[in-house]
Short mmCIF file of C-alpha atoms in Angstrom, two decimals:
data_model
loop_
_atom_site.label_atom_id
_atom_site.label_comp_id
_atom_site.label_asym_id
_atom_site.label_seq_id
_atom_site.Cartn_x
_atom_site.Cartn_y
_atom_site.Cartn_z
CA MET A 1 -5.25 79.42 -14.21
CA LYS A 2 -5.40 78.10 -11.00
CA ILE A 3 -2.71 75.99 -10.14
CA ARG A 4 -1.44 74.50 -7.00
CA SER A 5 2.50 75.50 -7.16
CA ALA A 6 5.14 74.38 -4.39
CA ILE A 7 5.92 78.30 -2.86
CA LEU A 8 8.65 79.22 -0.43
CA ARG A 9 8.24 82.60 1.74
CA SER A 10 11.22 81.88 4.23
CA SER A 11 14.56 79.99 3.83
CA GLY A 12 17.14 78.75 6.41
CA VAL A 13 14.23 76.94 8.09
CA THR A 14 15.14 73.94 10.20
CA LYS A 15 15.32 70.36 9.43
CA PRO A 16 13.68 67.83 8.81
CA TYR A 17 11.71 69.61 6.41
CA ALA A 18 9.01 66.71 7.10
CA GLU A 19 8.28 68.24 10.16
CA SER A 20 9.17 72.16 9.14
CA LYS A 21 7.58 71.89 5.85
CA PRO A 22 9.34 76.06 4.63
CA ILE A 23 7.48 74.32 1.19
CA HIS A 24 3.57 75.10 0.80
CA ILE A 25 1.53 73.64 -1.47
CA GLU A 26 -0.42 76.73 -2.55
CA GLU A 27 -3.84 77.20 -5.14
CA ILE A 28 -1.86 80.88 -7.27
CA GLU A 29 -2.73 82.05 -10.39
CA LEU A 30 -1.18 81.88 -13.13
CA ASP A 31 -1.34 84.78 -15.85
CA ALA A 32 -1.76 83.49 -19.76
CA PRO A 33 1.65 83.82 -21.67
CA GLN A 34 2.69 87.18 -23.36
CA GLU A 35 4.75 88.34 -26.19
CA GLY A 36 7.61 85.21 -26.74
CA GLU A 37 5.94 83.12 -23.70
CA VAL A 38 4.64 79.57 -23.52
CA LEU A 39 2.58 77.92 -21.00
CA ILE A 40 3.29 74.34 -20.23
CA GLN A 41 1.95 71.41 -18.75
CA ILE A 42 4.66 70.56 -15.95
CA LYS A 43 4.87 66.17 -15.78
CA ALA A 44 8.05 65.44 -14.31
CA ALA A 45 10.08 67.72 -12.09
CA SER A 46 13.41 66.70 -10.58
CA LEU A 47 14.48 67.69 -7.28
CA CYS A 48 18.37 69.26 -7.01
CA HIS A 49 20.76 70.91 -4.55
CA SER A 50 19.54 73.82 -6.67
CA ASP A 51 16.51 74.34 -4.95
CA LEU A 52 17.54 72.81 -1.58
CA SER A 53 20.57 75.56 -1.50
CA VAL A 54 17.38 78.40 -1.78
CA ILE A 55 15.30 76.13 0.63
CA ASN A 56 18.14 76.17 3.06
CA GLY A 57 19.27 79.97 2.22
CA SER A 58 22.68 79.18 0.73
CA ARG A 59 21.62 80.31 -2.91
CA PRO A 60 19.77 83.86 -2.04
CA ARG A 61 16.99 84.08 -3.66
CA PRO A 62 13.80 86.95 -3.71
CA LEU A 63 11.01 85.38 -1.88
CA PRO A 64 8.46 84.24 -2.33
CA MET A 65 9.17 82.07 -4.83
CA ALA A 66 7.59 79.05 -6.73
CA LEU A 67 10.76 76.72 -6.54
CA GLY A 68 11.64 73.99 -9.80
CA HIS A 69 14.14 74.25 -12.42
CA GLU A 70 14.94 70.50 -13.80
CA ALA A 71 11.48 70.20 -15.84
CA ALA A 72 9.45 68.12 -18.54
CA GLY A 73 6.30 68.86 -20.17
CA ILE A 74 3.55 69.27 -23.01
CA VAL A 75 2.72 72.53 -24.44
CA LYS A 76 -0.59 74.29 -24.06
CA GLU A 77 -0.61 77.57 -25.24
CA VAL A 78 1.56 80.24 -26.88
CA GLY A 79 1.83 83.24 -26.62
CA PRO A 80 2.20 86.40 -30.03
CA GLY A 81 5.27 85.53 -31.62
CA VAL A 82 6.55 81.97 -30.14
CA MET A 83 6.82 80.46 -33.88
CA ASN A 84 8.98 77.08 -32.70
CA PHE A 85 6.59 75.73 -30.60
CA LYS A 86 2.77 74.74 -30.97
CA GLN A 87 -0.01 72.64 -29.00
CA GLY A 88 1.20 69.09 -28.74
CA ASP A 89 5.01 69.51 -28.29
CA LYS A 90 6.93 67.42 -25.77
CA VAL A 91 9.45 70.30 -24.39
CA ILE A 92 12.42 69.60 -21.42
CA CYS A 93 13.24 72.90 -19.64
CA VAL A 94 16.60 74.95 -19.55
CA PHE A 95 17.13 77.31 -16.39
CA VAL A 96 18.63 79.70 -18.02
CA PRO A 97 17.20 81.34 -20.46
CA SER A 98 19.37 82.98 -23.80
CA CYS A 99 17.98 86.38 -25.51
CA GLY A 100 20.57 85.36 -28.76
CA HIS A 101 21.68 89.02 -29.05
CA CYS A 102 23.98 89.68 -25.78
CA VAL A 103 27.85 89.18 -26.04
CA PRO A 104 28.06 86.04 -24.27
CA CYS A 105 25.34 84.62 -26.66
CA ALA A 106 26.69 86.13 -29.69
CA GLU A 107 30.03 84.23 -28.77
CA GLY A 108 28.20 81.56 -28.47
CA ARG A 109 27.67 80.95 -25.10
CA PRO A 110 24.37 80.72 -24.26
CA ALA A 111 25.40 79.65 -20.64
CA LEU A 112 26.62 82.49 -19.82
CA CYS A 113 23.50 85.16 -21.56
CA GLU A 114 23.71 88.42 -18.96
CA PRO A 115 19.35 89.06 -19.91
CA GLY A 116 19.14 85.41 -17.94
CA ALA A 117 21.77 86.33 -15.24
CA LYS A 118 19.60 88.99 -14.33
CA ALA A 119 15.74 87.65 -14.95
CA ASN A 120 17.11 84.66 -12.79
CA GLY A 121 18.70 86.86 -10.17
CA ASP A 122 15.84 89.28 -9.68
CA GLY A 123 12.45 86.30 -9.82
CA THR A 124 11.13 86.93 -13.83
CA LEU A 125 10.89 86.19 -16.79
CA ILE A 126 13.81 87.04 -19.14
CA GLY A 127 11.19 90.29 -20.89
CA GLY A 128 10.89 91.17 -16.74
CA GLY A 129 8.01 89.80 -16.02
CA VAL A 130 6.31 87.60 -13.51
CA ARG A 131 2.70 85.73 -14.24
CA LEU A 132 2.61 83.80 -10.46
CA HIS A 133 0.00 85.83 -8.65
CA ALA A 134 -1.89 84.74 -4.76
CA GLY A 135 -4.24 87.88 -4.79
CA THR A 136 -2.12 91.14 -5.36
CA GLU A 137 1.03 89.59 -4.08
CA LYS A 138 3.54 88.50 -6.70
CA ILE A 139 5.29 85.22 -7.13
CA GLY A 140 8.82 85.11 -8.07
CA HIS A 141 9.81 82.60 -11.11
CA HIS A 142 12.83 80.22 -9.56
CA VAL A 143 15.07 80.58 -13.00
CA GLY A 144 12.39 81.12 -15.46
CA VAL A 145 10.87 77.84 -14.72
CA SER A 146 9.54 77.26 -11.24
CA ALA A 147 8.85 73.52 -12.08
CA PHE A 148 7.17 72.46 -8.78
CA SER A 149 3.53 73.56 -10.47
CA GLU A 150 1.74 71.80 -12.10
CA TYR A 151 1.71 74.13 -14.52
CA ALA A 152 4.30 76.74 -15.79
CA VAL A 153 4.47 79.94 -17.95
CA VAL A 154 8.72 80.19 -19.35
CA SER A 155 9.83 81.86 -22.10
CA GLN A 156 10.54 79.84 -24.99
CA ASN A 157 14.13 80.87 -24.83
CA SER A 158 13.61 78.11 -22.05
CA LEU A 159 12.80 75.54 -24.12
CA VAL A 160 14.06 72.27 -25.74
CA LYS A 161 11.21 70.45 -27.98
CA VAL A 162 11.94 67.14 -28.41
CA GLU A 163 10.83 64.08 -30.38
CA GLU A 164 11.82 61.26 -28.75
CA GLU A 165 8.53 59.29 -27.13
CA LEU A 166 10.22 58.77 -23.66
CA PRO A 167 9.11 59.22 -19.88
CA PHE A 168 8.80 62.26 -19.14
CA GLU A 169 10.68 61.21 -15.51
CA LYS A 170 13.98 61.13 -17.91
CA LEU A 171 13.77 63.51 -19.99
CA ALA A 172 13.49 66.23 -16.86
CA LEU A 173 16.95 65.11 -16.23
CA PHE A 174 18.13 66.67 -19.31
CA GLY A 175 17.00 70.08 -17.66
CA CYS A 176 20.22 69.88 -15.62
CA ALA A 177 22.22 67.34 -13.83
CA VAL A 178 22.55 65.58 -17.78
CA ILE A 179 24.06 68.70 -19.05
CA THR A 180 25.74 70.59 -16.51
CA GLY A 181 27.76 66.76 -15.47
CA VAL A 182 28.17 65.68 -19.37
CA GLY A 183 28.43 69.11 -20.61
CA ALA A 184 31.45 70.09 -18.18
CA VAL A 185 33.20 67.10 -18.91
CA VAL A 186 33.27 67.39 -22.60
CA ASN A 187 32.38 71.54 -23.28
CA THR A 188 33.94 73.13 -20.74
CA ALA A 189 37.30 70.99 -20.03
CA LYS A 190 36.87 68.93 -23.24
CA VAL A 191 38.03 65.32 -21.49
CA GLN A 192 40.41 63.56 -24.28
CA LEU A 193 40.36 59.83 -24.35
CA GLY A 194 42.54 57.98 -23.05
CA LYS A 195 43.18 60.65 -19.35
CA THR A 196 42.15 60.32 -15.80
CA VAL A 197 39.55 61.28 -14.73
CA ALA A 198 38.35 62.10 -10.95
CA VAL A 199 34.53 63.22 -10.46
CA VAL A 200 34.20 64.55 -6.29
CA GLY A 201 30.74 64.78 -4.99
CA LEU A 202 28.14 62.20 -5.83
CA GLY A 203 24.93 63.73 -6.71
CA GLY A 204 22.92 63.65 -9.71
CA ILE A 205 25.85 66.09 -11.43
CA GLY A 206 28.70 64.65 -10.60
CA LEU A 207 27.18 60.83 -11.31
CA SER A 208 26.49 62.59 -14.15
CA ALA A 209 29.71 64.15 -14.92
CA LEU A 210 30.97 60.28 -13.97
CA LEU A 211 29.20 58.66 -16.98
CA GLY A 212 29.80 61.76 -19.39
CA ALA A 213 34.28 61.06 -18.69
CA ILE A 214 33.38 57.32 -19.27
CA ALA A 215 31.49 57.79 -22.83
CA ALA A 216 34.45 60.94 -23.59
CA GLY A 217 36.75 57.38 -23.45
CA ALA A 218 38.20 58.20 -19.96
CA ARG A 219 41.02 55.79 -19.10
CA GLU A 220 40.34 56.41 -15.18
CA VAL A 221 37.38 57.64 -13.92
CA ILE A 222 37.76 57.19 -10.26
CA ALA A 223 34.54 58.76 -8.01
CA ILE A 224 34.61 60.38 -4.45
CA ASP A 225 32.43 61.10 -2.02
CA ILE A 226 31.61 60.93 1.42
CA ASN A 227 28.78 58.61 1.14
CA GLU A 228 29.56 54.80 0.65
CA LYS A 229 26.32 54.30 -0.96
CA LYS A 230 27.09 56.49 -3.49
CA LEU A 231 30.57 55.27 -3.63
CA GLN A 232 28.78 52.35 -4.05
CA GLN A 233 26.62 53.06 -7.08
CA ALA A 234 29.80 55.31 -8.67
CA LYS A 235 31.47 51.73 -8.99
CA GLU A 236 27.91 50.01 -10.59
CA LEU A 237 27.73 52.52 -13.41
CA GLY A 238 31.64 51.72 -14.70
CA ALA A 239 34.16 53.95 -12.15
CA THR A 240 37.77 52.37 -12.25
CA ALA A 241 38.15 53.57 -8.90
CA VAL A 242 36.45 54.65 -5.60
CA PHE A 243 37.78 56.51 -2.26
CA ASN A 244 36.05 58.16 0.92
CA SER A 245 36.89 61.86 0.80
CA LYS A 246 36.27 60.89 4.87
CA ASP A 247 39.48 60.01 4.95
CA ALA A 248 41.91 62.20 6.39
CA ASP A 249 44.77 61.13 3.60
CA VAL A 250 42.44 60.75 0.68
CA VAL A 251 44.57 63.08 -1.32
CA ALA A 252 47.63 61.28 -0.95
CA GLN A 253 45.58 57.97 -1.76
CA VAL A 254 44.49 59.12 -5.16
CA LYS A 255 47.36 60.82 -6.28
CA ALA A 256 49.52 56.97 -5.06
CA TYR A 257 46.47 55.75 -7.47
CA THR A 258 46.98 57.77 -10.30
CA ASN A 259 51.04 58.09 -9.63
CA GLY A 260 50.77 61.89 -9.30
CA GLY A 261 47.50 63.09 -10.04
CA VAL A 262 44.22 63.13 -12.18
CA ASP A 263 44.43 64.81 -15.72
CA TYR A 264 41.24 66.21 -15.14
CA ALA A 265 39.39 67.23 -11.69
CA PHE A 266 35.30 67.66 -11.41
CA GLU A 267 34.12 69.57 -7.91
CA THR A 268 30.66 68.97 -8.27
CA ALA A 269 29.69 69.15 -4.48
CA GLY A 270 29.59 73.05 -3.91
CA VAL A 271 31.78 72.60 -1.56
CA VAL A 272 34.76 74.21 0.12
CA PRO A 273 36.55 71.12 1.36
CA ALA A 274 35.88 68.91 -2.38
CA MET A 275 37.27 71.87 -3.96
CA GLU A 276 40.30 71.49 -1.63
CA VAL A 277 40.48 67.84 -2.70
CA ALA A 278 39.89 68.00 -6.28
CA TYR A 279 42.76 71.23 -7.15
CA ALA A 280 44.94 68.28 -4.46
CA ILE A 281 44.56 65.70 -6.90
CA THR A 282 45.40 67.43 -10.00
CA LYS A 283 48.16 66.93 -11.23
CA ARG A 284 50.61 69.19 -12.65
CA GLY A 285 49.55 70.70 -16.35
CA GLY A 286 45.59 69.21 -15.48
CA THR A 287 42.24 71.01 -15.01
CA THR A 288 39.94 71.33 -12.39
CA THR A 289 36.72 72.19 -13.31
CA THR A 290 33.78 73.03 -10.40
CA THR A 291 30.15 73.07 -11.14
CA GLY A 292 28.99 73.63 -7.63
CA LEU A 293 26.92 76.27 -6.38
CA PRO A 294 28.42 77.85 -2.56
CA HIS A 295 27.56 80.23 -0.65
CA PRO A 296 28.50 83.50 -2.23
CA GLU A 297 30.43 84.49 0.71
CA HIS A 298 32.16 81.26 0.60
CA GLN A 299 35.87 81.17 -0.26
CA PHE A 300 38.73 78.75 -1.92
CA SER A 301 42.29 79.57 -2.22
CA PHE A 302 44.86 76.99 -2.50
CA PRO A 303 49.00 78.16 -3.04
CA TYR A 304 48.83 80.58 -5.60
CA VAL A 305 52.19 79.31 -7.44
CA THR A 306 51.02 75.83 -8.49
CA LEU A 307 49.32 78.03 -10.62
CA THR A 308 51.74 78.86 -12.88
CA ALA A 309 54.88 76.78 -11.30
CA GLU A 310 52.79 73.30 -11.71
CA GLU A 311 50.75 75.20 -15.14
CA LYS A 312 47.76 73.68 -13.72
CA THR A 313 44.28 75.59 -15.12
CA LEU A 314 40.99 76.10 -12.41
CA LYS A 315 37.71 76.88 -14.33
CA GLY A 316 34.22 77.11 -13.96
CA SER A 317 31.02 75.65 -15.93
CA TYR A 318 27.73 76.92 -15.44
CA ILE A 319 24.79 74.96 -16.99
CA GLY A 320 28.04 72.66 -18.49
CA SER A 321 28.60 75.47 -20.77
CA CYS A 322 26.06 74.06 -22.92
CA VAL A 323 24.09 74.96 -26.32
CA PRO A 324 20.93 73.28 -24.73
CA LEU A 325 19.67 73.18 -28.47
CA ARG A 326 22.01 71.06 -29.57
CA ASP A 327 23.49 69.59 -26.83
CA ILE A 328 20.50 68.20 -25.12
CA PRO A 329 19.20 66.25 -28.62
CA HIS A 330 22.53 64.13 -28.92
CA TYR A 331 22.95 63.84 -25.26
CA LEU A 332 19.16 62.10 -25.49
CA HIS A 333 20.71 60.43 -28.59
CA MET A 334 23.13 58.65 -26.62
CA MET A 335 21.36 57.89 -23.37
CA LYS A 336 18.94 55.96 -26.09
CA THR A 337 21.78 54.14 -27.46
CA GLY A 338 23.29 53.13 -24.41
CA LYS A 339 26.51 54.89 -24.01
CA LEU A 340 25.15 56.93 -21.85
CA PRO A 341 22.94 55.81 -19.26
CA VAL A 342 22.11 58.62 -16.66
CA ASP A 343 18.41 57.16 -16.60
CA GLN A 344 20.05 54.92 -14.36
CA LEU A 345 20.38 58.03 -12.15
CA LEU A 346 16.46 57.64 -11.09
CA SER A 347 15.90 57.02 -7.40
CA ASN A 348 12.41 57.93 -6.16
CA ILE A 349 9.12 59.14 -7.68
CA ILE A 350 6.89 60.86 -5.58
CA THR A 351 4.07 63.38 -5.48
CA LEU A 352 3.97 66.89 -5.39
CA ASP A 353 2.64 67.02 -2.13
CA GLU A 354 5.20 65.18 -0.59
CA ILE A 355 8.09 67.10 -1.97
CA ASN A 356 9.07 68.60 2.06
CA GLU A 357 9.58 65.00 2.46
CA GLY A 358 11.33 64.63 -0.43
CA PHE A 359 14.21 67.29 0.12
CA ASP A 360 14.40 65.30 3.68
CA LEU A 361 15.52 62.01 1.24
CA LEU A 362 17.79 64.21 -1.23
CA ALA A 363 19.52 65.88 1.84
CA THR A 364 20.92 62.24 3.38
CA GLY A 365 23.16 62.18 -0.09
CA ASP A 366 21.83 58.64 -1.00
CA ASN A 367 19.62 59.41 -3.41
CA SER A 368 20.63 60.68 -6.72
CA ARG A 369 17.62 62.33 -8.49
CA ILE A 370 13.94 62.51 -7.12
CA ILE A 371 11.50 63.34 -9.08
CA ILE A 372 8.04 64.63 -8.76
CA LYS A 373 5.74 62.89 -11.21
CA MET A 374 2.40 65.55 -11.63
CA ASP A 375 -0.16 63.06 -12.89
#
């Protein structure tokens, strides 16, 4: 079938993207779903910094590629062997497909699925195939989803069925921002009731982590960013204190406020200076967790002795260490009952044709989650 899709053909293009237009809306061919695959109509898709990282070249991917990974839609057709989905199902896309059989999957850690990671790096579906073409030219799948498109063929292992009667623009948030941010708090770091938390970097993932820490019962939830608008938003969402990391003495400020540092620090910006702040404000015996995905060549260093002498813990969290089939319904229920108001992160709704302008908005740092509403 013919579809309209947002295609990136070269990365590292100069901003503003509204003028350089690195993303082209093209009419391309989408093949029918094969064994274990599902055709979905994309109803809403979020712009995420992981997409921006592919555009600016800090997250290299094989090009050309159809971008987008945080989305929700409706099942239109199922391929052979698909048992758990049917036409008309509402689904949320997950950007790490899980095979269910590799060592991490068998250990209950589907976020680390090895075939899924390879497929995402290669720009294919988890079965190794490509269903997108422009004539004879193959178009890569962005992390198995390619959500900035009218329709997508994805693995059944990249989908979670949902029953809630919620707008698609809210459902889309749960495919990346919510499960990554909240999951980092409750799954990876396992924040305990009454502890102190700091979040460095207040994008969609960082603000989701902040809300997750509040829901987990943290006594202090401190927000840190270079953007005053984001700090104000964090206050409105329930942060107990905010600090601007442009301040040269921000580490000293946080340590003074917390009497030595926080129990848990989360770095969600994906840049080395943010990671340095997060580690420095973690108290003796505390845990620093990062969800950031910086350029592969970027290095983070810290005083080696502190791991032992201060019994610090340093952790990475990919897709919030989530089990999507378990966690997404749980987080959706928490939002519906007011315990996790992640729907407040919605900042802008745009059309597919406005996608370059949308990424300019995202790059300013002023917006939490910009949603493409397909219809």
